[in-house]
mmCIF file of N, CA and C in Angstrom:
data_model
loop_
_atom_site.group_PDB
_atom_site.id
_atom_site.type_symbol
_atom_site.label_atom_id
_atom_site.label_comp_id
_atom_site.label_asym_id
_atom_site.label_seq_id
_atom_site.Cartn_x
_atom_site.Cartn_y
_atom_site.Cartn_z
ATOM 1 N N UNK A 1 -25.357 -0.484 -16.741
ATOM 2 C CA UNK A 1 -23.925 -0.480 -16.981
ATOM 3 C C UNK A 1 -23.288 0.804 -16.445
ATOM 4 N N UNK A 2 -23.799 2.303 -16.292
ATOM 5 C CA UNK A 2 -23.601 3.428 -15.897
ATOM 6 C C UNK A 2 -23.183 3.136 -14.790
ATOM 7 N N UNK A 3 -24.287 2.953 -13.830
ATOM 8 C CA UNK A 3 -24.215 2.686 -12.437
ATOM 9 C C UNK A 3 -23.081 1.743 -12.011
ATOM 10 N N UNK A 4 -22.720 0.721 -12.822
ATOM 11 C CA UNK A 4 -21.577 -0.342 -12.197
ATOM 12 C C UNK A 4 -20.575 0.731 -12.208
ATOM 13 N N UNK A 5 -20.205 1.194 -13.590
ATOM 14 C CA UNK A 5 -18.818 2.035 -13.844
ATOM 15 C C UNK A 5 -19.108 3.137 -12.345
ATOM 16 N N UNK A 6 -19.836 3.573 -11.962
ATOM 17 C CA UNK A 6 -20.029 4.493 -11.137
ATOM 18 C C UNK A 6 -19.631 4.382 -10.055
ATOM 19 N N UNK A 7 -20.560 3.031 -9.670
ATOM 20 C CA UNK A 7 -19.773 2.573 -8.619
ATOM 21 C C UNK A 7 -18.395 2.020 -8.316
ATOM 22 N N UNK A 8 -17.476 1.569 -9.471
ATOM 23 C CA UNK A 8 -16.435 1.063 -9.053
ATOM 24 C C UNK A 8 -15.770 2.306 -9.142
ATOM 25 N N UNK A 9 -15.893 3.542 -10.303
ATOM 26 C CA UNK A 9 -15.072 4.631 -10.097
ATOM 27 C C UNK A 9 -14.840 5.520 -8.571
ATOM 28 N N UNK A 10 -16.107 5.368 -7.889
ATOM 29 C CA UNK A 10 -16.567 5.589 -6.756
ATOM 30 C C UNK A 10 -15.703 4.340 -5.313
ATOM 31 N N UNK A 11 -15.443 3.205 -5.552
ATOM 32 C CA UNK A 11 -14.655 2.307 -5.072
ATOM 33 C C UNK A 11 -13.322 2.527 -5.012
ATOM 34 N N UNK A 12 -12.701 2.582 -6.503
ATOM 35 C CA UNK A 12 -11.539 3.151 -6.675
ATOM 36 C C UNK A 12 -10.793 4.210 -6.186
ATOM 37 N N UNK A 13 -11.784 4.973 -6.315
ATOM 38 C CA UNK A 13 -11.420 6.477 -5.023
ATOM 39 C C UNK A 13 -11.193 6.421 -3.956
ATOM 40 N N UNK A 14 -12.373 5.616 -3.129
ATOM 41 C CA UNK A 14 -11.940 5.097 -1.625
ATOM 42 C C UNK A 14 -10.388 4.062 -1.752
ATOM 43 N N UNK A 15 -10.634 3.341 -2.227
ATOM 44 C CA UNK A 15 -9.257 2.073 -1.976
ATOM 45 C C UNK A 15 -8.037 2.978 -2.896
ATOM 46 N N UNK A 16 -8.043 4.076 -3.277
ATOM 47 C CA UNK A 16 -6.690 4.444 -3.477
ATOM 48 C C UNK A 16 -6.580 5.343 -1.907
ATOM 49 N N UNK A 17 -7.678 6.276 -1.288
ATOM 50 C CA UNK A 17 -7.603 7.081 -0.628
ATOM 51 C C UNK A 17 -6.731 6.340 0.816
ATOM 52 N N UNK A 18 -7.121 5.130 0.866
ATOM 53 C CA UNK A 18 -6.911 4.677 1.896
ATOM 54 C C UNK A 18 -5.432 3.968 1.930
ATOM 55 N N UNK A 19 -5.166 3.626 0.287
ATOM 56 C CA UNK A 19 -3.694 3.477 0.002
ATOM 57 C C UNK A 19 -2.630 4.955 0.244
ATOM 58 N N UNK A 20 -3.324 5.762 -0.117
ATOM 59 C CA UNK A 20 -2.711 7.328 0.230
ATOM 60 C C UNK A 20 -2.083 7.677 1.618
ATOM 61 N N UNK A 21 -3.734 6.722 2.604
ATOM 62 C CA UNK A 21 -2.884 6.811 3.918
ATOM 63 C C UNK A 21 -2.319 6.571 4.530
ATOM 64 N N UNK A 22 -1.970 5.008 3.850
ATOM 65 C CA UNK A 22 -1.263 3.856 4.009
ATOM 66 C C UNK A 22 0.416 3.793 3.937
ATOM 67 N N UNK A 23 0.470 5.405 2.973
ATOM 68 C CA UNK A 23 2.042 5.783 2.497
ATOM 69 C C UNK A 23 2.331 6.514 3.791
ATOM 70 N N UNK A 24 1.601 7.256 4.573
ATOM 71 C CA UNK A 24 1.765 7.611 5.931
ATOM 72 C C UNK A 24 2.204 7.044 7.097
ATOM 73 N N UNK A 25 0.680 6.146 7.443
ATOM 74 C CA UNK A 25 0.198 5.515 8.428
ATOM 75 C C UNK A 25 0.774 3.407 8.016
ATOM 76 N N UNK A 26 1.656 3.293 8.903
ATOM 77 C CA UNK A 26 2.643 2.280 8.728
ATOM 78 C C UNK A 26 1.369 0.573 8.832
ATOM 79 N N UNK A 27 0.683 0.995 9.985
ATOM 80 C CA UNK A 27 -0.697 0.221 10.324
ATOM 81 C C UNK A 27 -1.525 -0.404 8.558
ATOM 82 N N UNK A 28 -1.590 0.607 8.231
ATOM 83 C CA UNK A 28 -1.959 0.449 6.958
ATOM 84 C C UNK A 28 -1.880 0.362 5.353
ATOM 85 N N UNK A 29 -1.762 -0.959 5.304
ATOM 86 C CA UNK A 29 -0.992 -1.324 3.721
ATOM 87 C C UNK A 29 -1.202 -0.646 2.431
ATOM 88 N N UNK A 30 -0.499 -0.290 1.546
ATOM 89 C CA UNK A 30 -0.769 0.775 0.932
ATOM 90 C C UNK A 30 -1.189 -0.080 -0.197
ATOM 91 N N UNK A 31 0.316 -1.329 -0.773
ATOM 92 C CA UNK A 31 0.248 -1.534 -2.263
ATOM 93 C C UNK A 31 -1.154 -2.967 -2.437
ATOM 94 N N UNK A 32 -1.621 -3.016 -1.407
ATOM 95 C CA UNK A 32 -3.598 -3.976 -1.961
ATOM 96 C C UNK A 32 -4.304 -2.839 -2.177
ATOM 97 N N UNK A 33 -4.505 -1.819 -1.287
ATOM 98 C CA UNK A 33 -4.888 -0.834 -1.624
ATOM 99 C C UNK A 33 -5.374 -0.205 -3.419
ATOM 100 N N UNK A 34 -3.913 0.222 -3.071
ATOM 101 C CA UNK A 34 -3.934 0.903 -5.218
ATOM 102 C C UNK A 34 -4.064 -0.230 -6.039
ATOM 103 N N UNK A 35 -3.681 -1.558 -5.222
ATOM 104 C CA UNK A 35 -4.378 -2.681 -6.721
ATOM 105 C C UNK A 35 -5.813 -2.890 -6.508
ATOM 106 N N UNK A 36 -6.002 -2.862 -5.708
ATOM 107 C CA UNK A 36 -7.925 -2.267 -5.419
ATOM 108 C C UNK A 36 -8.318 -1.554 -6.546
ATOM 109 N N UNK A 37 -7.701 -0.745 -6.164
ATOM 110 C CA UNK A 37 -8.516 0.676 -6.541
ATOM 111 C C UNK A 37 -7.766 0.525 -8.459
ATOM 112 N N UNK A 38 -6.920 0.384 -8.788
ATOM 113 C CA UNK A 38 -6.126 -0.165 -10.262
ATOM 114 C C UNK A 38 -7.475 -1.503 -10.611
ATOM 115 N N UNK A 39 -7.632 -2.284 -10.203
ATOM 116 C CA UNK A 39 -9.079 -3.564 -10.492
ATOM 117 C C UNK A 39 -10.302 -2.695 -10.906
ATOM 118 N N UNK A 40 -10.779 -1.646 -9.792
ATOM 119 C CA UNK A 40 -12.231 -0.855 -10.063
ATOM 120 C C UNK A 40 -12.380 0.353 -10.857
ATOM 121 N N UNK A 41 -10.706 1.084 -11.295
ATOM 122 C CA UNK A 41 -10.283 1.953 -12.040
ATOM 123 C C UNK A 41 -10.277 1.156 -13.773
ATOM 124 N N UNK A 42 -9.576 -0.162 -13.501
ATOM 125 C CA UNK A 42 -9.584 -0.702 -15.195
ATOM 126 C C UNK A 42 -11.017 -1.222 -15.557
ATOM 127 N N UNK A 43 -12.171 -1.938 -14.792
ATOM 128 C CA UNK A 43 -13.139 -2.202 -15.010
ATOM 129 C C UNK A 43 -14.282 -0.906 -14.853
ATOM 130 N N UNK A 44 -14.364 0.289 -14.903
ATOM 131 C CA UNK A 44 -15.123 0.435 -14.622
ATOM 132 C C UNK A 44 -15.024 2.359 -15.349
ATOM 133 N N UNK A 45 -13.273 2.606 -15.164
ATOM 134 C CA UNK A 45 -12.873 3.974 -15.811
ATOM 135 C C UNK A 45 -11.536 3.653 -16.704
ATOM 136 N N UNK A 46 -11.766 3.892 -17.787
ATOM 137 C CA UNK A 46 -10.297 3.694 -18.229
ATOM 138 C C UNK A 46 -9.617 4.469 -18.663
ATOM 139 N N UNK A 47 -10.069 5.821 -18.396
ATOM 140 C CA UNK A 47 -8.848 6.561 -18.640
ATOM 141 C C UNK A 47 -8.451 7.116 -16.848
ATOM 142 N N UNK A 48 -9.452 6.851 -15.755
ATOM 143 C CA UNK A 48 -8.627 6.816 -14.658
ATOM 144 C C UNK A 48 -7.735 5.523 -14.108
ATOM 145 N N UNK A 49 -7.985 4.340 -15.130
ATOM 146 C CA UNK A 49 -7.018 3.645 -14.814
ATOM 147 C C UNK A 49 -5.860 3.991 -15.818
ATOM 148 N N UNK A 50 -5.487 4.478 -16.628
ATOM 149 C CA UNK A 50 -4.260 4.914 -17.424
ATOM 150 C C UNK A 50 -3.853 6.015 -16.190
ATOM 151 N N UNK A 51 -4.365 6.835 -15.971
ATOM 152 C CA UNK A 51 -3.799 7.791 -15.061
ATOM 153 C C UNK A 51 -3.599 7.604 -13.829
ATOM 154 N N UNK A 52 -3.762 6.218 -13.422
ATOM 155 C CA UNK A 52 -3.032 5.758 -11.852
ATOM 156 C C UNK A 52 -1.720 4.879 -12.511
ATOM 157 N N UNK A 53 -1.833 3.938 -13.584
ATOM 158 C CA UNK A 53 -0.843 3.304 -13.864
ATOM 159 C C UNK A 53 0.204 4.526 -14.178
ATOM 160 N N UNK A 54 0.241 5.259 -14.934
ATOM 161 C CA UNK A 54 1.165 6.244 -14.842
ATOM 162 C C UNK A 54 1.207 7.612 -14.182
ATOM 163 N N UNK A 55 0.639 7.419 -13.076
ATOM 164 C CA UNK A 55 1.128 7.990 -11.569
ATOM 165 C C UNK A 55 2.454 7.851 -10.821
ATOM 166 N N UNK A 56 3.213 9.301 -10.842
ATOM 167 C CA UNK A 56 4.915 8.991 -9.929
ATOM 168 C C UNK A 56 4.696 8.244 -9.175
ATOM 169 N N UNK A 57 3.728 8.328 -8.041
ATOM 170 C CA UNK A 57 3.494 7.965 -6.936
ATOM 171 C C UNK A 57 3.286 6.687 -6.477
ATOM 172 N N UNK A 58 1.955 6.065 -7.448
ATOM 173 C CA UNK A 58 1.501 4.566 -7.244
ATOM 174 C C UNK A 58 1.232 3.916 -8.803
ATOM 175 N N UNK A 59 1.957 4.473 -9.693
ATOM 176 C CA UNK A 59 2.036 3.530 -10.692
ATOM 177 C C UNK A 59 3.450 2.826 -10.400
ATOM 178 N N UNK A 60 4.395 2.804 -9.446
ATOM 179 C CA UNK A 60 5.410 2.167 -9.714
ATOM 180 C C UNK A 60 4.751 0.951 -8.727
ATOM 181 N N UNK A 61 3.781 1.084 -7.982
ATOM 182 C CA UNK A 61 3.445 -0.202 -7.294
ATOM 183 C C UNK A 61 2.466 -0.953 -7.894
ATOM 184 N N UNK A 62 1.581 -0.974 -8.855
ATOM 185 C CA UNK A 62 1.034 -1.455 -10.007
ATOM 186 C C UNK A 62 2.134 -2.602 -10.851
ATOM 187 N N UNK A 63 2.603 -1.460 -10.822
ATOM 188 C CA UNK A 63 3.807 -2.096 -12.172
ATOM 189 C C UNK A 63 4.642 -3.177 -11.721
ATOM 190 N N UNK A 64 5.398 -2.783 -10.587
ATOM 191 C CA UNK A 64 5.958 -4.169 -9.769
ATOM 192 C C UNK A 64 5.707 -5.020 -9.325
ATOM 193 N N UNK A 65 4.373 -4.551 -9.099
ATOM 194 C CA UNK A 65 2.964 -6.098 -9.106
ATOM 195 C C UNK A 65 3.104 -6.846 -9.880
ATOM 196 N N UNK A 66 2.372 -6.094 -11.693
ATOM 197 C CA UNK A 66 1.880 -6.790 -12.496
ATOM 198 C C UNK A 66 3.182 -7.702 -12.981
ATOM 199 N N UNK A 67 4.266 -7.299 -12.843
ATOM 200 C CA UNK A 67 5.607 -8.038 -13.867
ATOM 201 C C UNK A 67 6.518 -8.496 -12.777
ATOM 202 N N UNK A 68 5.677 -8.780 -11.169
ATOM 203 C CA UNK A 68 6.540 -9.650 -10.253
ATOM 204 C C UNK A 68 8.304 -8.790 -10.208
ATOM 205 N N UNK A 69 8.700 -7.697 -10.407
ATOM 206 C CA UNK A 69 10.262 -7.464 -10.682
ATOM 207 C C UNK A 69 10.279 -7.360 -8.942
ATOM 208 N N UNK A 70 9.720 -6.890 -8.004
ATOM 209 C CA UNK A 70 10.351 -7.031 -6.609
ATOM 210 C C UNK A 70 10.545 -5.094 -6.265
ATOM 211 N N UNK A 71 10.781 -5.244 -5.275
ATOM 212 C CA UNK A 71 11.378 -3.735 -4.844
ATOM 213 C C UNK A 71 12.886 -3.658 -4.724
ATOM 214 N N UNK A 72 13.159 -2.237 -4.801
ATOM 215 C CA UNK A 72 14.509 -2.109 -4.377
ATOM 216 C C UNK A 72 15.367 -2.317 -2.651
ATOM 217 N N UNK A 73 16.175 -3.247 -2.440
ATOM 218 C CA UNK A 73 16.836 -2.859 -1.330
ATOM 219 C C UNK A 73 16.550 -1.771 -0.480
ATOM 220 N N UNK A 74 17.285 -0.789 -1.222
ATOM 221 C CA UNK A 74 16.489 1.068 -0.861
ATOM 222 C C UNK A 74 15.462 0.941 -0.008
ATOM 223 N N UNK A 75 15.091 0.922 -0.415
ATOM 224 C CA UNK A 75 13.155 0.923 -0.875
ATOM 225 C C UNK A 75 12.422 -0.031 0.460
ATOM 226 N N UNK A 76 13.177 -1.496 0.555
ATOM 227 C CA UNK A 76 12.527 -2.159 1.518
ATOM 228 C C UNK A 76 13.338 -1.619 2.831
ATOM 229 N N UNK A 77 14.487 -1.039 3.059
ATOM 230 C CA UNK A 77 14.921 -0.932 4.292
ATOM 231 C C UNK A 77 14.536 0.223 4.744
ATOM 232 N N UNK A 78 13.602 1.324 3.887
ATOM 233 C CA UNK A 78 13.566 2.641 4.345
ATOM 234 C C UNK A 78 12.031 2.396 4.678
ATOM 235 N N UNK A 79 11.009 1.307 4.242
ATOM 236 C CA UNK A 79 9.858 1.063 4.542
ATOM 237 C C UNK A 79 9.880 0.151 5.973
ATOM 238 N N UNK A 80 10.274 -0.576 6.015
ATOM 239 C CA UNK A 80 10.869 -1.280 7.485
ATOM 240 C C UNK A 80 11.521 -0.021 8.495
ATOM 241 N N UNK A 81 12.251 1.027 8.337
ATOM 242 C CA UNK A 81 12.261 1.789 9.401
ATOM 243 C C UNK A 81 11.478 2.978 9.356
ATOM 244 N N UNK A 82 10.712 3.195 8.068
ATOM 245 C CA UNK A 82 9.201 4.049 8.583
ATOM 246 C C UNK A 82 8.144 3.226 9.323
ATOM 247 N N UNK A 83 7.912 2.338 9.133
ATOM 248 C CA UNK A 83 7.309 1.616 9.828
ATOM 249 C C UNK A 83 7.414 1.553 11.375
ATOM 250 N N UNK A 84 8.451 1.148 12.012
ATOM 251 C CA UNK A 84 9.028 0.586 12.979
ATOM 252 C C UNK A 84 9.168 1.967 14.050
ATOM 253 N N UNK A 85 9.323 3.164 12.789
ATOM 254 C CA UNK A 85 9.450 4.710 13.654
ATOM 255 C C UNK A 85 7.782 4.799 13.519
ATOM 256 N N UNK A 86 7.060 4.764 12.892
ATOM 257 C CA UNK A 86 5.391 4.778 12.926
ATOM 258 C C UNK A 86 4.831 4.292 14.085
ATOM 259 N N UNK A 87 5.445 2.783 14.241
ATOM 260 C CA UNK A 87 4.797 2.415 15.577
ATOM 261 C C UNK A 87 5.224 2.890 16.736
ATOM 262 N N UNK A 88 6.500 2.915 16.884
ATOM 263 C CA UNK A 88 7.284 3.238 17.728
ATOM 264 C C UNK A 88 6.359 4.751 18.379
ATOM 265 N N UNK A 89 6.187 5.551 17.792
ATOM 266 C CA UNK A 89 5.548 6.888 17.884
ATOM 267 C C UNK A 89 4.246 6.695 18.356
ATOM 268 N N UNK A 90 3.442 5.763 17.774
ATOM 269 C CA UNK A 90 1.768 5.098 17.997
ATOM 270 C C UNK A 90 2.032 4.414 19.835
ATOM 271 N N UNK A 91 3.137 3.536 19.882
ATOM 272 C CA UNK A 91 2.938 2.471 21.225
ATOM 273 C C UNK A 91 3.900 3.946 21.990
ATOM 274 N N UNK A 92 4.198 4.767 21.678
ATOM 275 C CA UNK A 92 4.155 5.851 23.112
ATOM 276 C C UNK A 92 3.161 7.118 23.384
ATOM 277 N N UNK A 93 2.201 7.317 21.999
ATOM 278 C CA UNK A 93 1.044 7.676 22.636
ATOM 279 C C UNK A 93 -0.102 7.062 23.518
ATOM 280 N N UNK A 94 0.267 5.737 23.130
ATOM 281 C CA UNK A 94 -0.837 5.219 23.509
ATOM 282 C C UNK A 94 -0.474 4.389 24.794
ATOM 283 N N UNK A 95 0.363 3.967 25.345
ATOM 284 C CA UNK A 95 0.905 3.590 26.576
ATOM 285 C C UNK A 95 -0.172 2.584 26.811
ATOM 286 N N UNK A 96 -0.250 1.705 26.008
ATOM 287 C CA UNK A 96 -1.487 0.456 26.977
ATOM 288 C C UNK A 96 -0.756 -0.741 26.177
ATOM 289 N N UNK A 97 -0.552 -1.738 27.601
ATOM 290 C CA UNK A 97 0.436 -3.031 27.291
ATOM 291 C C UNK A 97 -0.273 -3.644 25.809
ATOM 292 N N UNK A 98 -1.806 -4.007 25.841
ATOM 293 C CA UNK A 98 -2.504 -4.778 24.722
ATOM 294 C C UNK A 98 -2.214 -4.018 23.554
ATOM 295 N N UNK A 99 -2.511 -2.607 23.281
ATOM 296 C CA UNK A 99 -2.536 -2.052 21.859
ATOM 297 C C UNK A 99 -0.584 -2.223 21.943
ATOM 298 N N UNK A 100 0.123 -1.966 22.456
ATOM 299 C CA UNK A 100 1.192 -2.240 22.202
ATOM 300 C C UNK A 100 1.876 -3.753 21.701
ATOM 301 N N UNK A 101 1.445 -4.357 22.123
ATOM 302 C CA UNK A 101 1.837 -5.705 22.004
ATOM 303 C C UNK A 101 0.981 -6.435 20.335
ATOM 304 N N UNK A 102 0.016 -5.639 20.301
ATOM 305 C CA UNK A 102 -0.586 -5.205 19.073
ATOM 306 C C UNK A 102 -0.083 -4.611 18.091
ATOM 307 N N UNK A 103 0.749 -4.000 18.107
ATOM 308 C CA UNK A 103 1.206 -2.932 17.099
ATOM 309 C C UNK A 103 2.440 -3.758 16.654
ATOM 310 N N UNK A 104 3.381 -4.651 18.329
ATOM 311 C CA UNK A 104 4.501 -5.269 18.035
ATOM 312 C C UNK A 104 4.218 -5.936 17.078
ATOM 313 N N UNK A 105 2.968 -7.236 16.989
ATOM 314 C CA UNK A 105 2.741 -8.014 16.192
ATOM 315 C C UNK A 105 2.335 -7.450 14.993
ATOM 316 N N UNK A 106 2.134 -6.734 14.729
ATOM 317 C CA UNK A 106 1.818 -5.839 12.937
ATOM 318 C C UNK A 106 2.747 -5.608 12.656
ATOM 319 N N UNK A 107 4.096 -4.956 13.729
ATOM 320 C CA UNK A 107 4.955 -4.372 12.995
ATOM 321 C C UNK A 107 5.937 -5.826 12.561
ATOM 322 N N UNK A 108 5.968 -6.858 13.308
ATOM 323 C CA UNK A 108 7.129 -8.327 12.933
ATOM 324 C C UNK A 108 5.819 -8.742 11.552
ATOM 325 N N UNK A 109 4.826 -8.506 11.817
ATOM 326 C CA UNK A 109 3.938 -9.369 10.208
ATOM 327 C C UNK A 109 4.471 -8.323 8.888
ATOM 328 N N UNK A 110 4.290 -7.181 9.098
ATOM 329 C CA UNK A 110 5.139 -6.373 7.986
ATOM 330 C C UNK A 110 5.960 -6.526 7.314
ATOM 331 N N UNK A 111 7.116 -6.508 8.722
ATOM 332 C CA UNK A 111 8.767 -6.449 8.201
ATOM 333 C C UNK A 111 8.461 -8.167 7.663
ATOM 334 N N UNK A 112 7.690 -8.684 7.994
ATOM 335 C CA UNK A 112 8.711 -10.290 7.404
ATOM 336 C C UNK A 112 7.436 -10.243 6.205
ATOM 337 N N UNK A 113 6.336 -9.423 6.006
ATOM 338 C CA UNK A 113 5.918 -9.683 4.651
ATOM 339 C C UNK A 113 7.128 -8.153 3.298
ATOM 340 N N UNK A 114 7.693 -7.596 3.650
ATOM 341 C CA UNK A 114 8.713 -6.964 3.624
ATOM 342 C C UNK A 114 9.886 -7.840 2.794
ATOM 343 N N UNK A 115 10.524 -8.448 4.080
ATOM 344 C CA UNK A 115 10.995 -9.478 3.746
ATOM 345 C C UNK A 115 11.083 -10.259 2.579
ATOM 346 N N UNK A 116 10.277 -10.482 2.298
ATOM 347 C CA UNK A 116 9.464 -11.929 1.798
ATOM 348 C C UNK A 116 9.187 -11.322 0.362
ATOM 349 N N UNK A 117 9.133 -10.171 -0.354
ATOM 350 C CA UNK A 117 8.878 -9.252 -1.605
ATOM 351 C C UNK A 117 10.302 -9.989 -2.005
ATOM 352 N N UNK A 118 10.112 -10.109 -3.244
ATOM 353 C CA UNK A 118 11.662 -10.318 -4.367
ATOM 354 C C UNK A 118 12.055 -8.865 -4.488
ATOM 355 N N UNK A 119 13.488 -8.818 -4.154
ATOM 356 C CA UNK A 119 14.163 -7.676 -3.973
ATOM 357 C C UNK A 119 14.640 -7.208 -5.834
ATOM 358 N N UNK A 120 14.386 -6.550 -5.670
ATOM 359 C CA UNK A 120 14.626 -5.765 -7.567
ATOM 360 C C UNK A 120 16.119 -5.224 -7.276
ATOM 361 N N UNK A 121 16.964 -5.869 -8.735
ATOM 362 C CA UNK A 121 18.014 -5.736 -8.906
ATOM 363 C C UNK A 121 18.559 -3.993 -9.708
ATOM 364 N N UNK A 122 19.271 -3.444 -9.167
ATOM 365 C CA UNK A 122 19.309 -1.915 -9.370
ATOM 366 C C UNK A 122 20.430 -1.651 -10.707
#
């Protein structure tokens, strides 16, 4: 039983870390991420899952999960143009038609999973 908790506390770390970079790096989704890492944090640590749910940072994406309320307006139009400036920045380092045309298609699957979130009433 040690070893499970170990390992998922050990899981949890990675799949928040990678949600961490995800608040950066536009390529990479943040809020599966911290519910990752929120799944291997409640099964496995529970007082590091109390201390991600009430995290400034990524307990508000937990929370808007668990009770479906949606994001703010705000919130989705300023993630749609970090994004869009993310790639934008990525397809001119990288100047190659395929990874570009690559990045286009991540960045239209985003914005329309973006989209597609129930917008939370302010």
């Amino acid at each position: 039983m040690i070893i499970k908790n170990v390992i998922l506390t050990i899981l949890g770390f990675i799949f928040l870390g990678l949600g961490a970079v995800g608040v950066a790096l536009p390529i990479l989704p943040t809020t599966p991420f911290v519910l990752l890492a929120a799944m291997c944090f409640s099964a496995g640590n529970s007082k590091l899952a109390s201390w991600l749910k009430s995290n400034r940072i990524f307990g508000p994406f937990i929370e808007n999960y668990r009770t479906k309320q949606g994001v703010s307006l705000r919130l989705k139009v300023s993630s749609i143009i970090f994004v869009w400036a993310g790639l934008s920045v990525s397809m001119a380092i990288v100047q190659n038609l395929w990874m570009t045309i690559g990045l286009i298609v991540v960045g239209i699957g985003v914005t329309i999973h973006l989209l597609m979130i129930k917008t939370k009433e302010d």
